[in-house]
Tab-separated table of C-alpha atoms in Angstrom:
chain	number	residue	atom	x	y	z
A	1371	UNK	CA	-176.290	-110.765	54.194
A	1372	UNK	CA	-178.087	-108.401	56.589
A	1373	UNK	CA	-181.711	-106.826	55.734
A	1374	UNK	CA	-181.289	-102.966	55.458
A	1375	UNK	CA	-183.338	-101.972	58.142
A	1376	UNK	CA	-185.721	-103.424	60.743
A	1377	UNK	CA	-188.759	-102.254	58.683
A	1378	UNK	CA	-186.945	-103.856	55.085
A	1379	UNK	CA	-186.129	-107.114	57.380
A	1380	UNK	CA	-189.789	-108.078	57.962
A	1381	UNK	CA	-190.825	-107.473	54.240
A	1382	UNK	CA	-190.425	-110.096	51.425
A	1383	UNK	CA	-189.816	-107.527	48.819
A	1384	UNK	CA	-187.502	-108.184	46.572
A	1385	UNK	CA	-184.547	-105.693	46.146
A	1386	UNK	CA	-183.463	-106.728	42.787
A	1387	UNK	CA	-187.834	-105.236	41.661
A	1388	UNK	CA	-188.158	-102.770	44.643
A	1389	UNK	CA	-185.819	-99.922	45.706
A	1390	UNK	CA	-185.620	-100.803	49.042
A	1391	UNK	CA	-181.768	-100.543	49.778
A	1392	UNK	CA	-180.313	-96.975	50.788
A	1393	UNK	CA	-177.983	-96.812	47.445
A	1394	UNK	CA	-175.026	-95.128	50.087
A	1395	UNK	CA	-174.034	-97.735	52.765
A	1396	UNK	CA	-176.208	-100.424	51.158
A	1397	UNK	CA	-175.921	-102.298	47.476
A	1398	UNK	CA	-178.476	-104.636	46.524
A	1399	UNK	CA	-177.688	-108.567	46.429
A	1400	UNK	CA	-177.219	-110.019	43.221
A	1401	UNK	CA	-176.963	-113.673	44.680
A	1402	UNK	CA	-179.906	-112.453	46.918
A	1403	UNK	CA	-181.613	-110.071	45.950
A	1404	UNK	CA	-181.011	-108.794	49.589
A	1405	UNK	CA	-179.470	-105.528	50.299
A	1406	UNK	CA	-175.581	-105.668	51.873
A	1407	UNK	CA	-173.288	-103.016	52.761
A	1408	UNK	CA	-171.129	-101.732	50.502
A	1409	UNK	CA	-166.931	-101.661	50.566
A	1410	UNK	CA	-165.725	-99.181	52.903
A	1411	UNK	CA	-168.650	-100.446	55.518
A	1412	UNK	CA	-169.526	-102.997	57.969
A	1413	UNK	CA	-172.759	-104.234	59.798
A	1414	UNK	CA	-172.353	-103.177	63.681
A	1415	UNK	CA	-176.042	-104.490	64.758
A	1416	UNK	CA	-177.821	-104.864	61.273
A	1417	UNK	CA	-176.825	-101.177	59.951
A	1418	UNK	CA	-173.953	-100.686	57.672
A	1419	UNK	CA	-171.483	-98.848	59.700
A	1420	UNK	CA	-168.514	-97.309	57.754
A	1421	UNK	CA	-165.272	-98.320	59.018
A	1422	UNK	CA	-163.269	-96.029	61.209
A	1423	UNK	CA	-159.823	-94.485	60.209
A	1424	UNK	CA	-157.157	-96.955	60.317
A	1425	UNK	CA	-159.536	-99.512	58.795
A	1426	UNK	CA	-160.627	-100.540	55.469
A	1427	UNK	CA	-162.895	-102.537	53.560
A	1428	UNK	CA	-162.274	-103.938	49.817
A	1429	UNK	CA	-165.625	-105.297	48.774
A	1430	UNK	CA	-169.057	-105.187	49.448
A	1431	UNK	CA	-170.443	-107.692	51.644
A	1432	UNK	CA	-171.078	-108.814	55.185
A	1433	UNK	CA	-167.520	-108.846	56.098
A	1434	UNK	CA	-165.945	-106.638	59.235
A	1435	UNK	CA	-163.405	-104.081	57.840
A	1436	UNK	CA	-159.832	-104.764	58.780
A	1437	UNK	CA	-157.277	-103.098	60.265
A	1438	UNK	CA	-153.981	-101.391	58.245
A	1439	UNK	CA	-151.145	-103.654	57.797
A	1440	UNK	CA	-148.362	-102.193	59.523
A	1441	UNK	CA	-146.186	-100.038	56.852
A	1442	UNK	CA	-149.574	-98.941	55.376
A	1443	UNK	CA	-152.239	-96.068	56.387
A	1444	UNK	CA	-156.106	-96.604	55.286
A	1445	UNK	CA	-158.222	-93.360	54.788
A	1446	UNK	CA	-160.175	-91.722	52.233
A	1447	UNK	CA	-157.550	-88.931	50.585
A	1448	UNK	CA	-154.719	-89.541	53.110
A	1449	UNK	CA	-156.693	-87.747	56.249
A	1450	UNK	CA	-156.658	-89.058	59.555
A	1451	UNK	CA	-160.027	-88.463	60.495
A	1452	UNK	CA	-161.907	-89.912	57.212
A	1453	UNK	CA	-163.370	-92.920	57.366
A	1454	UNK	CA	-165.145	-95.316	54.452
A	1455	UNK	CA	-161.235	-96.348	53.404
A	1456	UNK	CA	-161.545	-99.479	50.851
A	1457	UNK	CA	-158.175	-99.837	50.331
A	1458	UNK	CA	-154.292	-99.493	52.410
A	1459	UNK	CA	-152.178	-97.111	51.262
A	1460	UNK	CA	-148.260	-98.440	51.693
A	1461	UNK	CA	-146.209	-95.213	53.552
A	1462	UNK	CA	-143.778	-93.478	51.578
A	1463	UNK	CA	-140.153	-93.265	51.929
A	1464	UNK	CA	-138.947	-91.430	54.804
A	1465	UNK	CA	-142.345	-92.026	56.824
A	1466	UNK	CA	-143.266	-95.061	58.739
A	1467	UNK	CA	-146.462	-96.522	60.471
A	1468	UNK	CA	-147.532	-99.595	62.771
A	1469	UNK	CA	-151.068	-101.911	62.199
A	1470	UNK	CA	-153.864	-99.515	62.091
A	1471	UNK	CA	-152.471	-96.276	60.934
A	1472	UNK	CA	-154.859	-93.588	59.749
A	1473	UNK	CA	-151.823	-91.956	58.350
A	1474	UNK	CA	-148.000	-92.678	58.449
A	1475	UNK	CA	-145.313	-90.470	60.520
A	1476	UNK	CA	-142.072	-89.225	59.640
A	1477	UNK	CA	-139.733	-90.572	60.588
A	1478	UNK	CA	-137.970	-88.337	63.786
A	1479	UNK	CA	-134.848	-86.627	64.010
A	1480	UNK	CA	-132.119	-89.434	65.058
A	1481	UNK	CA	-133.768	-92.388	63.695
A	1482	UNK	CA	-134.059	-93.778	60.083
A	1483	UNK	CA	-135.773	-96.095	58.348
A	1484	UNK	CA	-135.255	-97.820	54.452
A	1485	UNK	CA	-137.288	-97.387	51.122
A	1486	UNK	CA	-140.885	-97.231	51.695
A	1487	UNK	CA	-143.775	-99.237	53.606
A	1488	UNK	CA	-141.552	-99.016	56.765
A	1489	UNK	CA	-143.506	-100.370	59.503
A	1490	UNK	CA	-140.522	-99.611	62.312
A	1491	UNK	CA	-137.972	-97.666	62.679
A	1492	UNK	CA	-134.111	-97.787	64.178
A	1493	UNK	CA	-132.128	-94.713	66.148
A	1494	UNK	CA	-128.879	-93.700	64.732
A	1495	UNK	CA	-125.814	-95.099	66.143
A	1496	UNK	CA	-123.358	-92.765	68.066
A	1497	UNK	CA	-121.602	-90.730	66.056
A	1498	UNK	CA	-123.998	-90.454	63.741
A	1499	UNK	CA	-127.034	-88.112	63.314
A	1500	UNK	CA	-130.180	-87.666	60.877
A	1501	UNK	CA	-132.810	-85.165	60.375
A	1502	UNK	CA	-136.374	-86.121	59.694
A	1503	UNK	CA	-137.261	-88.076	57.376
A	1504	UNK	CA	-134.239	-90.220	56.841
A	1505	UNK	CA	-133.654	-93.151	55.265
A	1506	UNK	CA	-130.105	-93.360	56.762
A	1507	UNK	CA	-128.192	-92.038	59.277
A	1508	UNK	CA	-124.656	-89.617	58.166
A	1509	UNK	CA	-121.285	-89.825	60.242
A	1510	UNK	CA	-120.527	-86.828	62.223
A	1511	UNK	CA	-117.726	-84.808	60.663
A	1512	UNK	CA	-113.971	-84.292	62.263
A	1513	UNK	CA	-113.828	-82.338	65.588
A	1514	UNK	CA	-117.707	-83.322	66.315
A	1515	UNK	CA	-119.506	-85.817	67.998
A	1516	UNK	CA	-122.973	-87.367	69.078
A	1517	UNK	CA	-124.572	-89.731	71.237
A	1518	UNK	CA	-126.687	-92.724	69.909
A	1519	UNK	CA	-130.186	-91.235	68.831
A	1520	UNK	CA	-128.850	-87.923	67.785
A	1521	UNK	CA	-130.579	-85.096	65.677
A	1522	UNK	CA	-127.284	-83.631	65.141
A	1523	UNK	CA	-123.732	-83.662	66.073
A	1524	UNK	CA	-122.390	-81.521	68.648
A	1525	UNK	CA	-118.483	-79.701	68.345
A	1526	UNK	CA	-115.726	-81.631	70.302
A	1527	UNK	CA	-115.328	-78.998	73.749
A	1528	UNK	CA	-111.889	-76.760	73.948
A	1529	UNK	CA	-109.350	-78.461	74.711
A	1530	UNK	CA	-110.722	-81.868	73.159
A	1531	UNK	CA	-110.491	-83.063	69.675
A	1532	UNK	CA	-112.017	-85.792	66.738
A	1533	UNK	CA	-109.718	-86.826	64.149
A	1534	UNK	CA	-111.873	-88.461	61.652
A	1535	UNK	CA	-115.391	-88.591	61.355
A	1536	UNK	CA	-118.436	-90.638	63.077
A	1537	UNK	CA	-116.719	-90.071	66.789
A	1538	UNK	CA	-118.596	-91.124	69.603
A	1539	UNK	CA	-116.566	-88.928	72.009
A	1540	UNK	CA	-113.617	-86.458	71.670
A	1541	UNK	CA	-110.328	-87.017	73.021
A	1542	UNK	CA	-108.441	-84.730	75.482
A	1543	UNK	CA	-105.069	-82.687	73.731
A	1544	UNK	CA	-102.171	-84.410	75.664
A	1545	UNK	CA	-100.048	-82.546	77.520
A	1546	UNK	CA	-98.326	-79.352	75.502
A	1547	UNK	CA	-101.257	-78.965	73.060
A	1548	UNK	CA	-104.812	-77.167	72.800
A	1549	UNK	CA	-107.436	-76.599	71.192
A	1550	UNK	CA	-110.519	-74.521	70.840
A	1551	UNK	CA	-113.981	-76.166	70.338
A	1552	UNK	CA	-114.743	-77.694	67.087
A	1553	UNK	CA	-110.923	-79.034	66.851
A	1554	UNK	CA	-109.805	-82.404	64.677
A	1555	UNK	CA	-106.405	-81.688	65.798
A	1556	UNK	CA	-104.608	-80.432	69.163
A	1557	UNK	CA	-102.060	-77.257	68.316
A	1558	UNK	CA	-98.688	-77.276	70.053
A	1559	UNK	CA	-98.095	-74.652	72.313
A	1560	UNK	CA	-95.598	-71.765	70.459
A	1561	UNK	CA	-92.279	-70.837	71.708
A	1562	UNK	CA	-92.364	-69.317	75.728
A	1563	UNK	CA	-95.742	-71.144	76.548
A	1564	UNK	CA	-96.586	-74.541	77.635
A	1565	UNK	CA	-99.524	-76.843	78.699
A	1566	UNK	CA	-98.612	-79.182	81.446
A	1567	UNK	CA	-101.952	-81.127	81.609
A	1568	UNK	CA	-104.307	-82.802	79.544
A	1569	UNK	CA	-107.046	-81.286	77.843
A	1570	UNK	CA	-105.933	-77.442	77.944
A	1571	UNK	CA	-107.973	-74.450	75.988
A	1572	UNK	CA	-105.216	-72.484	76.176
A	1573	UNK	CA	-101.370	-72.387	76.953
A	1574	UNK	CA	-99.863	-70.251	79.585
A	1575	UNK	CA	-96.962	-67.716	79.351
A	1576	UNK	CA	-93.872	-69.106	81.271
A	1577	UNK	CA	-93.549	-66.921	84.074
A	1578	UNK	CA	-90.663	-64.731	84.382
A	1579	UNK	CA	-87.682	-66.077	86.842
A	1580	UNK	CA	-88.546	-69.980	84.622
A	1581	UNK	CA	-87.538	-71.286	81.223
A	1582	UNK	CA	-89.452	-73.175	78.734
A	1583	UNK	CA	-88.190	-76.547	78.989
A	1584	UNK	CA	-90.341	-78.048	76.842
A	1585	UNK	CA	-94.001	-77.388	75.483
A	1586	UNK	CA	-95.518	-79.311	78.514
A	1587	UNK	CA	-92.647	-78.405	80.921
A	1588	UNK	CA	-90.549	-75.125	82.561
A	1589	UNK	CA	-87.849	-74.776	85.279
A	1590	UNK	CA	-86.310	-72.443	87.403
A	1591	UNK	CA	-83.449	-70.223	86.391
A	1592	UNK	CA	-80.263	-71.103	88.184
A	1593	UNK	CA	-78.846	-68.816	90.755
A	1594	UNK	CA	-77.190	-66.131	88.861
A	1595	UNK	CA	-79.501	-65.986	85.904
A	1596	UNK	CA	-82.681	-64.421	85.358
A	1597	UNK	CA	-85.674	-64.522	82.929
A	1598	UNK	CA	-88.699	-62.609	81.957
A	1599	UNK	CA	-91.915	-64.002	81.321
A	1600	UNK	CA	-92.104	-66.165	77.874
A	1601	UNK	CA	-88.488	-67.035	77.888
A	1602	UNK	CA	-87.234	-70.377	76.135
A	1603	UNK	CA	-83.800	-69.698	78.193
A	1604	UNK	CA	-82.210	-67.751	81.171
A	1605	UNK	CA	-79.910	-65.075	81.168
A	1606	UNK	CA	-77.017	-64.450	82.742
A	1607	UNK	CA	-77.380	-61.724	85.272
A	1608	UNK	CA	-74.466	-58.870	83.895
A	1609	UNK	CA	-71.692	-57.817	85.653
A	1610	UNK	CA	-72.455	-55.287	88.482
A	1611	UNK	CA	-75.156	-57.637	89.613
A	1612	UNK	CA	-75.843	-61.197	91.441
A	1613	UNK	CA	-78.150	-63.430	91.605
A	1614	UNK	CA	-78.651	-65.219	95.120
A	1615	UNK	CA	-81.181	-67.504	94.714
A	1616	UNK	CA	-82.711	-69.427	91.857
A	1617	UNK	CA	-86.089	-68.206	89.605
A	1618	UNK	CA	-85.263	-64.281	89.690
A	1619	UNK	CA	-87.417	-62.285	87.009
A	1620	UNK	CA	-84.172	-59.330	87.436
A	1621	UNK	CA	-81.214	-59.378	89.405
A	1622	UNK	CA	-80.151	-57.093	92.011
A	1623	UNK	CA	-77.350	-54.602	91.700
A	1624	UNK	CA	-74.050	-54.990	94.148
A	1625	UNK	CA	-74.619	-52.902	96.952
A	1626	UNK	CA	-72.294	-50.165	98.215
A	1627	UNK	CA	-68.743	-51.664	98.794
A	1628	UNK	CA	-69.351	-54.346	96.247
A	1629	UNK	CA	-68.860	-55.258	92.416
A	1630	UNK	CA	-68.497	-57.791	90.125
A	1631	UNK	CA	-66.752	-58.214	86.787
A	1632	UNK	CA	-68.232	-61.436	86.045
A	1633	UNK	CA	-71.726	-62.421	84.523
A	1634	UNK	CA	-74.326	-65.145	85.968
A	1635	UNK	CA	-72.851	-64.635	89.241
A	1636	UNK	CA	-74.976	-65.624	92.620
A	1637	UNK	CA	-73.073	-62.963	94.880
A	1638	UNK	CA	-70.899	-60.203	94.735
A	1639	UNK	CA	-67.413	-59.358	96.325
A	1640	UNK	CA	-66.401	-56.880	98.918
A	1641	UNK	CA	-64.124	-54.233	98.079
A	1642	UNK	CA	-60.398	-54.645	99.521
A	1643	UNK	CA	-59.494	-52.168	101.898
A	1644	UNK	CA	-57.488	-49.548	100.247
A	1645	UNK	CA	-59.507	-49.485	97.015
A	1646	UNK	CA	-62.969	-48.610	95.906
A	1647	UNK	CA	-66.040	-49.643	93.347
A	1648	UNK	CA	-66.208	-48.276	90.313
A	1649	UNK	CA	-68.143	-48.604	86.776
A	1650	UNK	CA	-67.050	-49.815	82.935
A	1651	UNK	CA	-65.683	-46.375	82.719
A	1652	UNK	CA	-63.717	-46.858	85.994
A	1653	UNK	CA	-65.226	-43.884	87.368
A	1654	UNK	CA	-66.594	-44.510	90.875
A	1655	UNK	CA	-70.000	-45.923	91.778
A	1656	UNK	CA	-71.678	-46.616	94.818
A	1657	UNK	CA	-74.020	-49.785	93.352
A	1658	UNK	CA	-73.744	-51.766	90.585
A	1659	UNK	CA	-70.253	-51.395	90.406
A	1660	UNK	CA	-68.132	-53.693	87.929
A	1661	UNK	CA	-64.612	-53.618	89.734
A	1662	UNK	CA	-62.705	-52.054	92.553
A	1663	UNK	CA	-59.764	-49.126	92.122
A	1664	UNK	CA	-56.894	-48.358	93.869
A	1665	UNK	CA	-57.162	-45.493	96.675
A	1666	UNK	CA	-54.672	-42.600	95.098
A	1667	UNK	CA	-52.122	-41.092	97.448
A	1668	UNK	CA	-53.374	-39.534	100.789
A	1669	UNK	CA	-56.714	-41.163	100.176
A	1670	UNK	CA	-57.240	-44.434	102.037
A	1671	UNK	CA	-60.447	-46.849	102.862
A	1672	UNK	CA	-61.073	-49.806	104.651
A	1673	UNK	CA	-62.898	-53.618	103.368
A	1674	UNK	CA	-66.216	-52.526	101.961
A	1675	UNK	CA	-66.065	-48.972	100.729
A	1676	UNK	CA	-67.602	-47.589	97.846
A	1677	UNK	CA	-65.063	-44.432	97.681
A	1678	UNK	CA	-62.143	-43.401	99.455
A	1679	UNK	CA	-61.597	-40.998	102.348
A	1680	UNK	CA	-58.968	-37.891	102.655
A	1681	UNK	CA	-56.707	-37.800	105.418
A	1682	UNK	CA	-58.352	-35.715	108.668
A	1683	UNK	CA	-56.433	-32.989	109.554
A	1684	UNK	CA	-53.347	-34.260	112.214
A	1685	UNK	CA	-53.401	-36.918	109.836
A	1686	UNK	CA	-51.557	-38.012	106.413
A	1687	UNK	CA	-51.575	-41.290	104.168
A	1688	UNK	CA	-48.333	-41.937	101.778
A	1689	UNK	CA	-48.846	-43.732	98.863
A	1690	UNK	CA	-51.596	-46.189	97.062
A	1691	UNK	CA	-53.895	-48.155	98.139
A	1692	UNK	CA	-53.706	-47.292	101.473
A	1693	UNK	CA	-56.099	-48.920	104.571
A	1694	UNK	CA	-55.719	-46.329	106.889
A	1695	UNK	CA	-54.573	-43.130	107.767
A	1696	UNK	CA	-51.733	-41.898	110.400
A	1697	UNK	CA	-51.694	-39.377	112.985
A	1698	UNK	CA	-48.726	-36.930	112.690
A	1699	UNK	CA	-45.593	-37.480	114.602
A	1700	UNK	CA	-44.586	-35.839	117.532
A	1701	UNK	CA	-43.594	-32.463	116.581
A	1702	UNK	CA	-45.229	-32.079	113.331
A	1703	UNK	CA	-49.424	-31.558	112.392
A	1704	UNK	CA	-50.680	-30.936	109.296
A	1705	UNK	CA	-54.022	-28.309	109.312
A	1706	UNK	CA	-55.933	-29.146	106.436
A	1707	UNK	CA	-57.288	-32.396	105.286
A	1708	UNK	CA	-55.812	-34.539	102.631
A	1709	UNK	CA	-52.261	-34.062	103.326
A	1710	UNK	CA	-49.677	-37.272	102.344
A	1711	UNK	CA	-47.311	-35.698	104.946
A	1712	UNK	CA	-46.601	-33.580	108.013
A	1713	UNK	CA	-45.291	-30.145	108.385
A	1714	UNK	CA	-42.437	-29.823	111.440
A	1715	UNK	CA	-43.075	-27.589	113.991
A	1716	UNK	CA	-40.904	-24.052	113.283
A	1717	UNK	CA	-38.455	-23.459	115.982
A	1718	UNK	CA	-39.846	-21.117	118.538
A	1719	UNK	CA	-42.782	-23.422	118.267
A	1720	UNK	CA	-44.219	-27.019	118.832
A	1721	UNK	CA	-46.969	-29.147	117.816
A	1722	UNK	CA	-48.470	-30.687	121.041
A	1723	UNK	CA	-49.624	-34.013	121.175
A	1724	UNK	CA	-53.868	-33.906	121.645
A	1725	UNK	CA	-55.152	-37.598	121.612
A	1726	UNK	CA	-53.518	-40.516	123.650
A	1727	UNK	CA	-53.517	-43.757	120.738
A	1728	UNK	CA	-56.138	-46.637	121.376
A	1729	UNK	CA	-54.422	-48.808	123.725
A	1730	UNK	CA	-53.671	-45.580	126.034
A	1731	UNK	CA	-49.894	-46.840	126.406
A	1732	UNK	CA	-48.351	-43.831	124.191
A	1733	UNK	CA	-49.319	-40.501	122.607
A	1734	UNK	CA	-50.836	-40.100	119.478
A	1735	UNK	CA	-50.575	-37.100	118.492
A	1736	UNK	CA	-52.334	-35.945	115.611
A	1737	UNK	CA	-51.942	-32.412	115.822
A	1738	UNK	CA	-53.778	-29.587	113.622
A	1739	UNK	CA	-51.431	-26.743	114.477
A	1740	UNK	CA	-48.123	-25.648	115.384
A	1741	UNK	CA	-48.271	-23.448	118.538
A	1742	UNK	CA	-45.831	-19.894	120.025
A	1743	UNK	CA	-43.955	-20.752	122.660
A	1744	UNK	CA	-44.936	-19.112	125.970
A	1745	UNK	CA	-43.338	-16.191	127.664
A	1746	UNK	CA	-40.243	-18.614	129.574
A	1747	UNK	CA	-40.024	-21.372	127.298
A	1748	UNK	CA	-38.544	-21.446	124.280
A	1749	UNK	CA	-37.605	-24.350	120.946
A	1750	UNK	CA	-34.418	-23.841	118.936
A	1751	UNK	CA	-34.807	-26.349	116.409
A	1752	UNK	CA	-37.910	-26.830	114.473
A	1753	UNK	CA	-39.661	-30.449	114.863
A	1754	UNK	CA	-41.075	-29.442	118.991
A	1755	UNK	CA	-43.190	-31.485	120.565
A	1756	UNK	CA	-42.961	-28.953	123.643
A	1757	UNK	CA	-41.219	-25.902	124.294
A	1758	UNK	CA	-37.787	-25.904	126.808
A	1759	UNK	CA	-37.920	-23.622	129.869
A	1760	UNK	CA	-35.406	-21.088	129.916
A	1761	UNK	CA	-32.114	-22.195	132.048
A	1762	UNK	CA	-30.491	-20.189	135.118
A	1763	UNK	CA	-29.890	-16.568	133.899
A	1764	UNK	CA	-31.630	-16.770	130.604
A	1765	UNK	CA	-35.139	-15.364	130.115
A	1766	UNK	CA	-37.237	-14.554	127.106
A	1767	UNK	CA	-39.771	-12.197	127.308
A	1768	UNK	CA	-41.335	-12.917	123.920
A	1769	UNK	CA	-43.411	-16.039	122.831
A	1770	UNK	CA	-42.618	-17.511	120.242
């Protein structure tokens, strides 16, 4: 029991006959008819003091007041900054407090606490989450994911994935799969595109000259096949072209003198001499031809030719298929091209011989014209290579 002020503590007056105590922080004694402080204060050097927040007193008396029990608040009306509290207020569910509280928090974002006077609180596990306030925490759904402690859950990343719910971390799509974010399952890749690593967003086209071997997997076309891009399978390169080397996107036309009647085939052949390239139609072709064709009579060509040549004048080709062409005889020419024989030589005239044949041993002589006899010279039969002189006594004084 404390005396109410310095003045009231040297007085004998009674307090239970005199109204000496304050009536606010102070109560009269029953027991001793001395004044005390009342609940909700404390004497702090002989003057009722009323306790601070976090603190409470119950009853009147001499006592100290007394901190919150941990799970409880004390104030007057819930607010922080009152003071006077007589009582503990337990915290509600979904807020929390340690010893001393004015007031009790809520409970954060990633943590959670159960029923009410919760004097501690524990962080969600991963691949969980909880907003505040919570009493527990919730799983994070398929294709998400969170860390222990987590406000909320996050989506799994492109090319990752979650399966079932209250995932810690999301798992890369194996090889031949995606996905985009937010995935509980990796997608296959469709027909002409594959994935050939782990943890792919997207899958790429199969580039053209490859094949789709698989959804993780493609390959070269073989020589003599060719693909474009997104192909599942090559094609055969068609006839009138080759294909030399392996992964062609298109395949390149025989070139002049060559053809071939075959698909998905890595090279072409050379013409035969004496024949020429031609198309489906058989009509002739310079590329991209599908087959070779005899050279008709007094045309001719040699290995390689795309078409065949006529006969030069001097010069004649017999028959089919010929490889070359020959010079006329002695005695005979021919003066236009394209001829499949020589003319003789009328009598009174001769075909000379004008080029000497390759190994310079003989005469060649290809001749483009028959020629008159001089003045002195003279041929009786037709078929002259050169015109006779006249003999002893005989003269001519004519050509031809």
């Amino acid at each position: 029991m404390l005396l109410c002020d310095v003045a009231r503590s040297a007085t004998t007056t009674d307090c239970s006959v005199a109204a000496v105590c304050d009536g606010t922080s102070e109560v009269c004694d029953s027991d001793t008819s001395l004044c005390t402080c009342v609940a909700g204060y404390e004497p702090i050097s002989t003057i009722c003091t009323a306790c601070t927040s976090g603190k409470f007193k119950a009853a009147d008396g001499g006592g100290d007041c007394t901190p919150a029990t941990a799970g409880y608040f004390a104030s007057i009306s819930g607010s922080p900054s009152s003071s006077e509290a007589t009582g503990q207020t337990i915290c509600v569910v979904g807020k929390y407090s340690s010893a001393g509280a004015s007031e009790c928090s809520a409970i954060p974002a990633g943590f959670y606490a159960t029923g009410s006077g919760a004097s501690t609180i524990t962080n969600c596990d991963a691949g969980q989450y909880s907003y505040t306030g919570a009493t527990v925490c919730t799983d994070c759904d398929a294709g998400e994911y969170s860390g222990s402690g987590a406000s909320s859950c996050t989506d799994c990343t492109a090319g990752t994935f979650s399966s079932t719910a209250g995932t810690e971390t999301c798992s890369n799509c194996g090889v031949g799969t995606y996905s985009s974010a937010g995935a509980t399952v990796c997608t296959t890749c469709s027909s002409g595109r594959y994935a050939d690593t782990e943890g792919s967003t997207v899958c790429d086209v199969v580039p053209a000259g490859k094949y789709g071997v698989s959804a993780s997997s493609v390959s070269d076309c073989a020589a003599g096949e060719y693909s474009s891009a997104g192909a599942t399978e090559c094609t055969d390169c068609p006839v009138g072209t080759k294909g030399p080397t392996g992964g062609l996107a298109v395949c390149e036309n025989c070139g002049a003198g060559e053809y071939q009647g075959v698909a998905g085939q890595s090279s072409c052949i050379t013409a035969t001499a004496g024949y020429y390239t031609v198309d489906a139609n058989l009509d002739q072709v310079s590329v991209a031809a599908v087959d070779q064709a005899e050279c008709q009579d007094t045309l001719y060509s040699e290995a390689g030719s795309s078409s065949c040549s006529s006969a030069d004048a001097g010069y004649y080709v017999t028959g089919t298929a010929q490889t070359e062409q020959l010079p006329c005889a002695l005695g005979r020419f021919t003066s236009t091209t394209g001829n499949s024989m020589c003319a003789q030589a009328q009598a009174g005239k001769y075909a000379a011989a004008i080029d000497t044949d390759s190994d310079g041993t003989g005469v060649s002589s290809a001749a483009t014209s028959e020629v008159n006899c001089p003045v002195g010279r003279y041929s009786a039969a037709a078929g002259a290579s050169a015109c006779d002189p006249c003999g002893s006594g005989d003269y001519t004084g004519q050509v031809g």
